[in-house]
PDB file of C-alpha atoms in Angstrom:
ATOM      1  CA  LEU A 300      -8.576 -13.023   1.916  1.00  0.00           C
ATOM      2  CA  MET A 301      -5.854 -11.098   4.648  1.00  0.00           C
ATOM      3  CA  LEU A 302      -8.299  -9.164   6.281  1.00  0.00           C
ATOM      4  CA  ARG A 303     -10.359 -12.946   6.886  1.00  0.00           C
ATOM      5  CA  HIS A 304      -7.294 -14.374   7.295  1.00  0.00           C
ATOM      6  CA  LEU A 305      -5.704 -12.077  10.669  1.00  0.00           C
ATOM      7  CA  VAL A 306      -9.359 -12.057  12.216  1.00  0.00           C
ATOM      8  CA  ALA A 307      -9.671 -15.590  11.999  1.00  0.00           C
ATOM      9  CA  ASN A 308      -5.690 -16.718  13.565  1.00  0.00           C
ATOM     10  CA  ASN A 309      -6.415 -13.487  15.611  1.00  0.00           C
ATOM     11  CA  GLY A 310      -2.877 -12.534  14.115  1.00  0.00           C
ATOM     12  CA  TYR A 311      -0.487 -13.461  11.463  1.00  0.00           C
ATOM     13  CA  ASN A 312       1.271 -16.974  10.542  1.00  0.00           C
ATOM     14  CA  LYS A 313       2.925 -17.686   7.478  1.00  0.00           C
ATOM     15  CA  ARG A 314       2.539 -20.967   7.599  1.00  0.00           C
ATOM     16  CA  ARG A 315      -1.238 -20.697   6.991  1.00  0.00           C
ATOM     17  CA  TRP A 316      -1.135 -17.326   5.448  1.00  0.00           C
ATOM     18  CA  LEU A 317       0.564 -19.374   2.580  1.00  0.00           C
ATOM     19  CA  GLU A 318      -2.184 -22.533   2.894  1.00  0.00           C
ATOM     20  CA  ASP A 319      -4.812 -19.697   2.799  1.00  0.00           C
ATOM     21  CA  TYR A 320      -3.031 -18.146  -0.475  1.00  0.00           C
ATOM     22  CA  ILE A 321      -2.910 -21.525  -2.509  1.00  0.00           C
ATOM     23  CA  GLU A 322      -6.065 -22.567  -1.717  1.00  0.00           C
ATOM     24  CA  PHE A 323      -7.964 -19.312  -2.268  1.00  0.00           C
ATOM     25  CA  MET A 324      -5.957 -19.381  -5.753  1.00  0.00           C
ATOM     26  CA  THR A 325      -6.398 -22.923  -6.728  1.00  0.00           C
ATOM     27  CA  ALA A 326     -10.264 -23.581  -5.332  1.00  0.00           C
ATOM     28  CA  GLU A 327     -12.553 -25.377  -7.605  1.00  0.00           C
ATOM     29  CA  PRO A 328     -15.145 -23.530  -8.035  1.00  0.00           C
ATOM     30  CA  ALA A 329     -12.745 -20.885  -8.118  1.00  0.00           C
ATOM     31  CA  ARG A 330     -12.770 -17.811  -5.753  1.00  0.00           C
ATOM     32  CA  HIS A 331     -10.812 -15.471  -7.683  1.00  0.00           C
ATOM     33  CA  PRO A 332     -12.509 -15.422 -10.772  1.00  0.00           C
ATOM     34  CA  ASP A 333     -11.167 -13.046 -12.468  1.00  0.00           C
ATOM     35  CA  THR A 334      -9.083 -13.760 -16.412  1.00  0.00           C
ATOM     36  CA  TYR A 335      -5.802 -11.464 -15.439  1.00  0.00           C
ATOM     37  CA  ALA A 336      -3.345 -12.750 -12.597  1.00  0.00           C
ATOM     38  CA  GLU A 337      -0.313 -10.495 -12.029  1.00  0.00           C
ATOM     39  CA  SER A 338       2.925 -11.978 -12.650  1.00  0.00           C
ATOM     40  CA  TYR A 339       3.772 -12.846  -9.162  1.00  0.00           C
ATOM     41  CA  HIS A 340       1.123 -15.683  -9.099  1.00  0.00           C
ATOM     42  CA  ARG A 341       2.452 -17.349 -12.188  1.00  0.00           C
ATOM     43  CA  GLY A 342       5.688 -17.620 -11.060  1.00  0.00           C
ATOM     44  CA  PHE A 343       4.976 -18.345  -7.526  1.00  0.00           C
ATOM     45  CA  PHE A 344       2.363 -20.856  -8.144  1.00  0.00           C
ATOM     46  CA  ALA A 345       5.169 -22.116 -11.263  1.00  0.00           C
ATOM     47  CA  ASN A 346       7.825 -23.053  -8.673  1.00  0.00           C
ATOM     48  CA  LEU A 347       4.975 -24.862  -6.544  1.00  0.00           C
ATOM     49  CA  GLN A 348       4.335 -26.616  -9.586  1.00  0.00           C
ATOM     50  CA  LYS A 349       8.198 -27.915  -9.396  1.00  0.00           C
ATOM     51  CA  GLY A 350       8.013 -29.193  -6.122  1.00  0.00           C
ATOM     52  CA  VAL A 351       9.787 -25.656  -4.144  1.00  0.00           C
ATOM     53  CA  VAL A 352       8.465 -25.374  -0.971  1.00  0.00           C
ATOM     54  CA  ALA A 353       5.615 -22.952  -0.522  1.00  0.00           C
ATOM     55  CA  ASP A 354       7.817 -20.246   1.935  1.00  0.00           C
ATOM     56  CA  LYS A 355      10.380 -20.052  -1.261  1.00  0.00           C
ATOM     57  CA  CYS A 356       8.127 -20.214  -4.498  1.00  0.00           C
ATOM     58  CA  GLY A 357       8.316 -16.464  -5.023  1.00  0.00           C
ATOM     59  CA  ALA A 358       9.802 -15.392  -8.253  1.00  0.00           C
ATOM     60  CA  SER A 359      12.207 -12.707  -9.075  1.00  0.00           C
ATOM     61  CA  THR A 360      11.606 -11.270 -12.441  1.00  0.00           C
ATOM     62  CA  HIS A 361      12.339  -7.959 -13.708  1.00  0.00           C
ATOM     63  CA  ASP A 362       8.396  -6.768 -12.213  1.00  0.00           C
ATOM     64  CA  THR A 363       9.020  -8.189  -8.759  1.00  0.00           C
ATOM     65  CA  PRO A 364       9.804  -5.030  -7.121  1.00  0.00           C
ATOM     66  CA  SER A 365       5.950  -3.379  -8.250  1.00  0.00           C
ATOM     67  CA  MET A 366       3.571  -1.330  -6.169  1.00  0.00           C
ATOM     68  CA  GLY A 367       0.832  -4.548  -6.489  1.00  0.00           C
ATOM     69  CA  ALA A 368       3.200  -6.461  -3.630  1.00  0.00           C
ATOM     70  CA  LEU A 369       2.129  -3.126  -1.160  1.00  0.00           C
ATOM     71  CA  VAL A 370      -1.591  -3.880  -1.068  1.00  0.00           C
ATOM     72  CA  THR A 371      -1.649  -6.678   1.674  1.00  0.00           C
ATOM     73  CA  VAL A 372       0.819  -4.800   3.560  1.00  0.00           C
ATOM     74  CA  ALA A 373      -1.714  -1.911   5.062  1.00  0.00           C
ATOM     75  CA  PRO A 374      -4.051  -4.080   7.290  1.00  0.00           C
ATOM     76  CA  LEU A 375      -1.237  -6.499   8.429  1.00  0.00           C
ATOM     77  CA  ALA A 376       0.706  -3.281   9.682  1.00  0.00           C
ATOM     78  CA  LEU A 377      -2.931  -1.901  11.040  1.00  0.00           C
ATOM     79  CA  ALA A 378      -3.572  -5.747  12.380  1.00  0.00           C
ATOM     80  CA  LEU A 379       0.138  -5.491  14.480  1.00  0.00           C
ATOM     81  CA  LEU A 380       0.682  -1.959  15.021  1.00  0.00           C
ATOM     82  CA  SER A 381      -2.115  -2.047  17.687  1.00  0.00           C
ATOM     83  CA  GLU A 382       0.314  -4.510  20.057  1.00  0.00           C
ATOM     84  CA  HIS A 383       3.850  -4.500  18.310  1.00  0.00           C
ATOM     85  CA  PRO A 384       6.108  -1.904  18.314  1.00  0.00           C
ATOM     86  CA  LEU A 385       7.108  -0.383  14.554  1.00  0.00           C
ATOM     87  CA  GLU A 386      10.502  -2.388  14.145  1.00  0.00           C
ATOM     88  CA  PHE A 387       9.276  -5.567  14.898  1.00  0.00           C
ATOM     89  CA  VAL A 388       5.951  -5.030  12.708  1.00  0.00           C
ATOM     90  CA  GLN A 389       8.224  -3.936   9.994  1.00  0.00           C
ATOM     91  CA  GLU A 390       9.821  -7.795  10.462  1.00  0.00           C
ATOM     92  CA  VAL A 391       6.738  -9.238   9.832  1.00  0.00           C
ATOM     93  CA  CYS A 392       5.736  -7.316   6.719  1.00  0.00           C
ATOM     94  CA  CYS A 393       9.080  -7.967   5.148  1.00  0.00           C
ATOM     95  CA  THR A 394       9.090 -11.052   5.656  1.00  0.00           C
ATOM     96  CA  HIS A 395       5.114 -11.777   4.315  1.00  0.00           C
ATOM     97  CA  VAL A 396       6.354  -9.292   1.238  1.00  0.00           C
ATOM     98  CA  ARG A 397       8.929 -11.505   0.162  1.00  0.00           C
ATOM     99  CA  LEU A 398       7.065 -14.710   0.280  1.00  0.00           C
ATOM    100  CA  THR A 399       5.871 -13.276  -3.103  1.00  0.00           C
ATOM    101  CA  HIS A 400       8.462 -10.857  -3.875  1.00  0.00           C
ATOM    102  CA  PRO A 401      11.733 -11.404  -2.739  1.00  0.00           C
ATOM    103  CA  ASP A 402      13.197  -7.942  -3.748  1.00  0.00           C
ATOM    104  CA  ASP A 403      15.301  -5.974  -1.572  1.00  0.00           C
ATOM    105  CA  GLN A 404      14.692  -2.594  -3.234  1.00  0.00           C
ATOM    106  CA  LEU A 405      10.967  -3.182  -2.452  1.00  0.00           C
ATOM    107  CA  LEU A 406      11.219  -4.083   1.126  1.00  0.00           C
ATOM    108  CA  LYS A 407      12.923  -1.036   1.289  1.00  0.00           C
ATOM    109  CA  VAL A 408      10.151   0.429   0.429  1.00  0.00           C
ATOM    110  CA  VAL A 409       7.854  -1.681   2.320  1.00  0.00           C
ATOM    111  CA  SER A 410       9.581  -0.647   5.702  1.00  0.00           C
ATOM    112  CA  ARG A 411       9.258   2.943   4.856  1.00  0.00           C
ATOM    113  CA  TYR A 412       5.317   2.640   4.054  1.00  0.00           C
ATOM    114  CA  ILE A 413       4.784   0.812   7.049  1.00  0.00           C
ATOM    115  CA  GLU A 414       7.008   3.863   9.104  1.00  0.00           C
ATOM    116  CA  LEU A 415       4.297   6.303   7.346  1.00  0.00           C
ATOM    117  CA  ILE A 416       1.212   4.191   8.089  1.00  0.00           C
ATOM    118  CA  HIS A 417       2.418   4.430  11.886  1.00  0.00           C
ATOM    119  CA  THR A 418       3.457   8.170  11.806  1.00  0.00           C
ATOM    120  CA  LEU A 419      -0.140   8.587  10.337  1.00  0.00           C
ATOM    121  CA  LEU A 420      -1.890   6.269  12.781  1.00  0.00           C
ATOM    122  CA  LEU A 421      -0.072   7.949  15.628  1.00  0.00           C
ATOM    123  CA  SER A 422      -0.515  11.590  14.166  1.00  0.00           C
ATOM    124  CA  GLU A 423      -4.716  11.965  14.589  1.00  0.00           C
ATOM    125  CA  GLN A 424      -4.688  15.532  13.438  1.00  0.00           C
ATOM    126  CA  SER A 425      -1.508  17.274  14.648  1.00  0.00           C
ATOM    127  CA  LEU A 426       0.406  17.213  11.408  1.00  0.00           C
ATOM    128  CA  THR A 427      -1.792  19.519   9.396  1.00  0.00           C
ATOM    129  CA  ASP A 428      -1.252  22.228  11.871  1.00  0.00           C
ATOM    130  CA  GLU A 429       2.540  22.344  11.711  1.00  0.00           C
ATOM    131  CA  VAL A 430       4.705  24.205   8.830  1.00  0.00           C
ATOM    132  CA  VAL A 431       8.178  23.056   8.123  1.00  0.00           C
ATOM    133  CA  PRO A 432      10.962  24.557   6.103  1.00  0.00           C
ATOM    134  CA  ALA A 433      11.692  22.672   2.340  1.00  0.00           C
ATOM    135  CA  GLU A 434      14.493  24.093   0.160  1.00  0.00           C
ATOM    136  CA  SER A 435      13.498  23.766  -3.749  1.00  0.00           C
ATOM    137  CA  ASN A 436      15.363  25.358  -6.796  1.00  0.00           C
ATOM    138  CA  GLY A 437      17.333  27.414  -4.521  1.00  0.00           C
ATOM    139  CA  SER A 438      14.817  29.437  -2.373  1.00  0.00           C
ATOM    140  CA  THR A 439      12.947  28.686   0.538  1.00  0.00           C
ATOM    141  CA  ILE A 440       8.867  27.187   0.947  1.00  0.00           C
ATOM    142  CA  VAL A 441       7.039  26.535   4.258  1.00  0.00           C
ATOM    143  CA  ILE A 442       4.928  23.441   3.583  1.00  0.00           C
ATOM    144  CA  SER A 443       2.826  21.321   6.005  1.00  0.00           C
ATOM    145  CA  SER A 444       3.897  18.617   8.168  1.00  0.00           C
ATOM    146  CA  THR A 445       1.360  16.018   6.598  1.00  0.00           C
ATOM    147  CA  VAL A 446       3.278  17.008   2.869  1.00  0.00           C
ATOM    148  CA  ASP A 447       6.444  16.720   4.281  1.00  0.00           C
ATOM    149  CA  GLN A 448       6.078  13.320   5.554  1.00  0.00           C
ATOM    150  CA  PHE A 449       5.258  12.083   1.747  1.00  0.00           C
ATOM    151  CA  ILE A 450       7.941  14.013   0.648  1.00  0.00           C
ATOM    152  CA  GLN A 451      10.443  12.590   2.932  1.00  0.00           C
ATOM    153  CA  ALA A 452       8.836   9.072   2.119  1.00  0.00           C
ATOM    154  CA  ALA A 453       9.103   9.024  -1.314  1.00  0.00           C
ATOM    155  CA  ARG A 454      12.883   9.868  -1.119  1.00  0.00           C
ATOM    156  CA  VAL A 455      13.687   6.174  -0.261  1.00  0.00           C
ATOM    157  CA  ILE A 456      13.483   6.170  -3.745  1.00  0.00           C
ATOM    158  CA  ALA A 457      17.013   7.726  -4.858  1.00  0.00           C
ATOM    159  CA  GLY A 458      16.826  10.801  -6.351  1.00  0.00           C
ATOM    160  CA  VAL A 459      13.267  11.532  -5.961  1.00  0.00           C
ATOM    161  CA  LYS A 460      12.462  15.416  -4.429  1.00  0.00           C
ATOM    162  CA  LEU A 461       8.823  15.695  -5.103  1.00  0.00           C
ATOM    163  CA  GLU A 462       8.640  19.478  -3.675  1.00  0.00           C
ATOM    164  CA  LYS A 463       9.258  20.844  -6.283  1.00  0.00           C
ATOM    165  CA  TYR A 464       6.308  19.444  -7.989  1.00  0.00           C
ATOM    166  CA  LEU A 465       4.280  20.340  -5.007  1.00  0.00           C
ATOM    167  CA  HIS A 466       4.880  23.913  -4.291  1.00  0.00           C
ATOM    168  CA  LYS A 467       4.095  25.554  -7.940  1.00  0.00           C
ATOM    169  CA  PRO A 468       0.911  24.215 -10.075  1.00  0.00           C
ATOM    170  CA  VAL A 469       1.746  21.383 -12.275  1.00  0.00           C
ATOM    171  CA  ASN A 470      -0.402  18.911 -14.387  1.00  0.00           C
ATOM    172  CA  ASP A 471      -0.565  15.518 -12.596  1.00  0.00           C
ATOM    173  CA  ALA A 472      -0.082  13.867 -15.678  1.00  0.00           C
ATOM    174  CA  SER A 473       3.114  15.718 -16.129  1.00  0.00           C
ATOM    175  CA  VAL A 474       4.119  14.271 -12.896  1.00  0.00           C
ATOM    176  CA  VAL A 475       2.579  10.841 -12.611  1.00  0.00           C
ATOM    177  CA  GLY A 476       3.101   9.397 -16.574  1.00  0.00           C
ATOM    178  CA  SER A 477       5.780  11.965 -17.653  1.00  0.00           C
ATOM    179  CA  LYS A 478       8.616  12.136 -14.678  1.00  0.00           C
ATOM    180  CA  PHE A 479       7.218   8.942 -13.010  1.00  0.00           C
ATOM    181  CA  SER A 480       5.645   6.253 -15.372  1.00  0.00           C
ATOM    182  CA  THR A 481       2.106   4.927 -14.208  1.00  0.00           C
ATOM    183  CA  ALA A 482       3.507   1.473 -14.328  1.00  0.00           C
ATOM    184  CA  CYS A 483       4.049  -0.869 -11.766  1.00  0.00           C
ATOM    185  CA  TYR A 484       7.261  -0.632 -11.420  1.00  0.00           C
ATOM    186  CA  ILE A 485       8.161   0.507  -7.983  1.00  0.00           C
ATOM    187  CA  THR A 486      10.808   3.472  -8.373  1.00  0.00           C
ATOM    188  CA  ASP A 487       7.621   4.964 -10.561  1.00  0.00           C
ATOM    189  CA  SER A 488       4.686   3.726  -8.284  1.00  0.00           C
ATOM    190  CA  TRP A 489       5.856   4.632  -5.165  1.00  0.00           C
ATOM    191  CA  PRO A 490       6.611   8.675  -5.781  1.00  0.00           C
ATOM    192  CA  SER A 491       3.207   8.798  -7.264  1.00  0.00           C
ATOM    193  CA  VAL A 492       1.243   7.430  -4.550  1.00  0.00           C
ATOM    194  CA  CYS A 493       2.912   9.622  -1.912  1.00  0.00           C
ATOM    195  CA  TYR A 494       2.810  12.662  -4.829  1.00  0.00           C
ATOM    196  CA  LEU A 495      -1.076  12.096  -5.286  1.00  0.00           C
ATOM    197  CA  ALA A 496      -1.226  11.610  -1.276  1.00  0.00           C
ATOM    198  CA  ALA A 497       0.787  14.468  -0.764  1.00  0.00           C
ATOM    199  CA  LYS A 498      -1.294  17.048  -3.300  1.00  0.00           C
ATOM    200  CA  TYR A 499      -4.416  15.750  -2.385  1.00  0.00           C
ATOM    201  CA  TYR A 500      -4.526  13.933   1.167  1.00  0.00           C
ATOM    202  CA  ASP A 501      -7.563  16.508   2.231  1.00  0.00           C
ATOM    203  CA  THR A 502      -9.814  15.401  -0.324  1.00  0.00           C
ATOM    204  CA  PRO A 503      -9.049  11.286  -0.802  1.00  0.00           C
ATOM    205  CA  GLY A 504     -12.597  10.883  -3.282  1.00  0.00           C
ATOM    206  CA  LYS A 505     -10.356  13.525  -5.366  1.00  0.00           C
ATOM    207  CA  ALA A 506      -7.022  11.837  -4.583  1.00  0.00           C
ATOM    208  CA  LEU A 507      -8.670   8.271  -5.865  1.00  0.00           C
ATOM    209  CA  LEU A 508     -10.645   9.771  -8.633  1.00  0.00           C
ATOM    210  CA  ILE A 509      -7.629  11.745 -10.342  1.00  0.00           C
ATOM    211  CA  ASN A 510      -5.344   8.497  -9.699  1.00  0.00           C
ATOM    212  CA  THR A 511      -7.990   6.486 -11.693  1.00  0.00           C
ATOM    213  CA  ASN A 512      -8.100   8.846 -14.491  1.00  0.00           C
ATOM    214  CA  LEU A 513      -4.172   8.988 -14.856  1.00  0.00           C
ATOM    215  CA  GLY A 514      -4.123   5.283 -15.836  1.00  0.00           C
ATOM    216  CA  GLY A 515      -1.446   2.773 -15.570  1.00  0.00           C
ATOM    217  CA  GLU A 516      -1.055   0.444 -12.499  1.00  0.00           C
ATOM    218  CA  ASN A 517      -4.119   2.844 -10.958  1.00  0.00           C
ATOM    219  CA  ALA A 518      -5.562   0.069  -9.325  1.00  0.00           C
ATOM    220  CA  HIS A 519      -2.964  -1.402  -6.741  1.00  0.00           C
ATOM    221  CA  ARG A 520      -1.573   3.174  -6.568  1.00  0.00           C
ATOM    222  CA  GLY A 521      -5.088   3.162  -5.603  1.00  0.00           C
ATOM    223  CA  SER A 522      -4.917   0.643  -2.842  1.00  0.00           C
ATOM    224  CA  VAL A 523      -2.119   2.354  -1.440  1.00  0.00           C
ATOM    225  CA  LEU A 524      -3.182   6.097  -1.707  1.00  0.00           C
ATOM    226  CA  GLY A 525      -6.174   5.137  -0.125  1.00  0.00           C
ATOM    227  CA  SER A 526      -4.816   3.429   2.799  1.00  0.00           C
ATOM    228  CA  LEU A 527      -2.557   6.653   3.444  1.00  0.00           C
ATOM    229  CA  VAL A 528      -4.942   9.508   2.579  1.00  0.00           C
ATOM    230  CA  GLY A 529      -7.830   7.677   4.943  1.00  0.00           C
ATOM    231  CA  LEU A 530      -5.205   7.523   8.200  1.00  0.00           C
ATOM    232  CA  VAL A 531      -4.611  11.689   7.909  1.00  0.00           C
ATOM    233  CA  ASP A 532      -7.717  12.304   9.224  1.00  0.00           C
ATOM    234  CA  GLY A 533      -9.782   9.279   9.169  1.00  0.00           C
ATOM    235  CA  ARG A 534     -12.125  10.634   6.559  1.00  0.00           C
ATOM    236  CA  TYR A 535     -13.222   8.915   2.910  1.00  0.00           C
ATOM    237  CA  ASP A 536     -15.640   9.594   0.558  1.00  0.00           C
ATOM    238  CA  LYS A 537     -18.899   8.146   1.659  1.00  0.00           C
ATOM    239  CA  SER A 538     -20.367   8.503  -2.042  1.00  0.00           C
ATOM    240  CA  LEU A 539     -17.711   6.598  -3.522  1.00  0.00           C
ATOM    241  CA  PHE A 540     -18.029   3.617  -0.851  1.00  0.00           C
ATOM    242  CA  ASP A 541     -21.912   3.803  -1.362  1.00  0.00           C
ATOM    243  CA  GLN A 542     -21.635   3.317  -5.434  1.00  0.00           C
ATOM    244  CA  LEU A 543     -19.687  -0.254  -4.441  1.00  0.00           C
ATOM    245  CA  LEU A 544     -21.839  -3.859  -5.540  1.00  0.00           C
ATOM    246  CA  HIS A 545     -20.834  -5.686  -2.517  1.00  0.00           C
ATOM    247  CA  ARG A 546     -20.368  -2.239   0.086  1.00  0.00           C
ATOM    248  CA  ASP A 547     -22.635  -4.407   2.736  1.00  0.00           C
ATOM    249  CA  ALA A 548     -20.049  -7.534   2.395  1.00  0.00           C
ATOM    250  CA  ILE A 549     -17.305  -5.031   2.931  1.00  0.00           C
ATOM    251  CA  SER A 550     -18.552  -3.226   5.311  1.00  0.00           C
ATOM    252  CA  GLN A 551     -19.063  -6.394   7.314  1.00  0.00           C
ATOM    253  CA  GLU A 552     -15.619  -7.582   6.923  1.00  0.00           C
ATOM    254  CA  VAL A 553     -14.223  -4.339   7.781  1.00  0.00           C
ATOM    255  CA  GLN A 554     -15.813  -3.827  11.337  1.00  0.00           C
ATOM    256  CA  VAL A 555     -14.870  -7.709  12.397  1.00  0.00           C
ATOM    257  CA  PHE A 556     -11.758  -6.629  11.545  1.00  0.00           C
ATOM    258  CA  THR A 557     -12.041  -2.881  13.516  1.00  0.00           C
ATOM    259  CA  ASN A 558     -13.656  -4.198  16.346  1.00  0.00           C
ATOM    260  CA  ARG A 559     -10.425  -6.626  16.883  1.00  0.00           C
ATOM    261  CA  PHE A 560      -7.394  -5.015  15.849  1.00  0.00           C
ATOM    262  CA  CYS A 561      -8.312  -1.056  16.714  1.00  0.00           C
TER     263      CYS A 561
END
């Protein structure tokens, strides 16, 4: 829906986005036939039903700061970064996310996510060619600057230090599922994405499969994880993509988007 909105409006328009979102979610016959709707949808439309103006309908609950908020951010950020400076893009994306996820801590993650997208988008291959020192358990270790980008991004969540899980072999489930919950909450799901991206950025298909098998909020984690590992050097797992039922339609929509904004 965000891809279509950006192409149709030659960019982002908050009022028209709300109209697109409301129409999409309430269309008859249904254009969104899933039997489950995430809580932010339920909260938004409960407020809309009460007569609240659309741009104030975002509900604030215990799971408002969640990974699902980041799913529409990547295409929006990529479109805007093609023509605007980072700070402007962060402001627009945070305004967009606040429409459905009004939470200040979450918006800090959104800003950091966009900064990470910006860095990876501009770096191309150069990040993987450098190493940086890091401290872990009192000793110095060496990590690639690509990995360091994910380590630093995770630190937007207070107390998170991914390097202690990355410099030695660990079972992924002991990190995502033990140290960090597999639930949607951003305090756990964002570090989980950064951990998986840091460990498997050079094998995008493996990153996505491991994320899926770890369970929990794996769909939204996978969306964000895919955007990050794909940006490291522009690779993706074609064998996985070719198995998608609607791959041709998806390819066409992506092509239209990239022709305009990339």
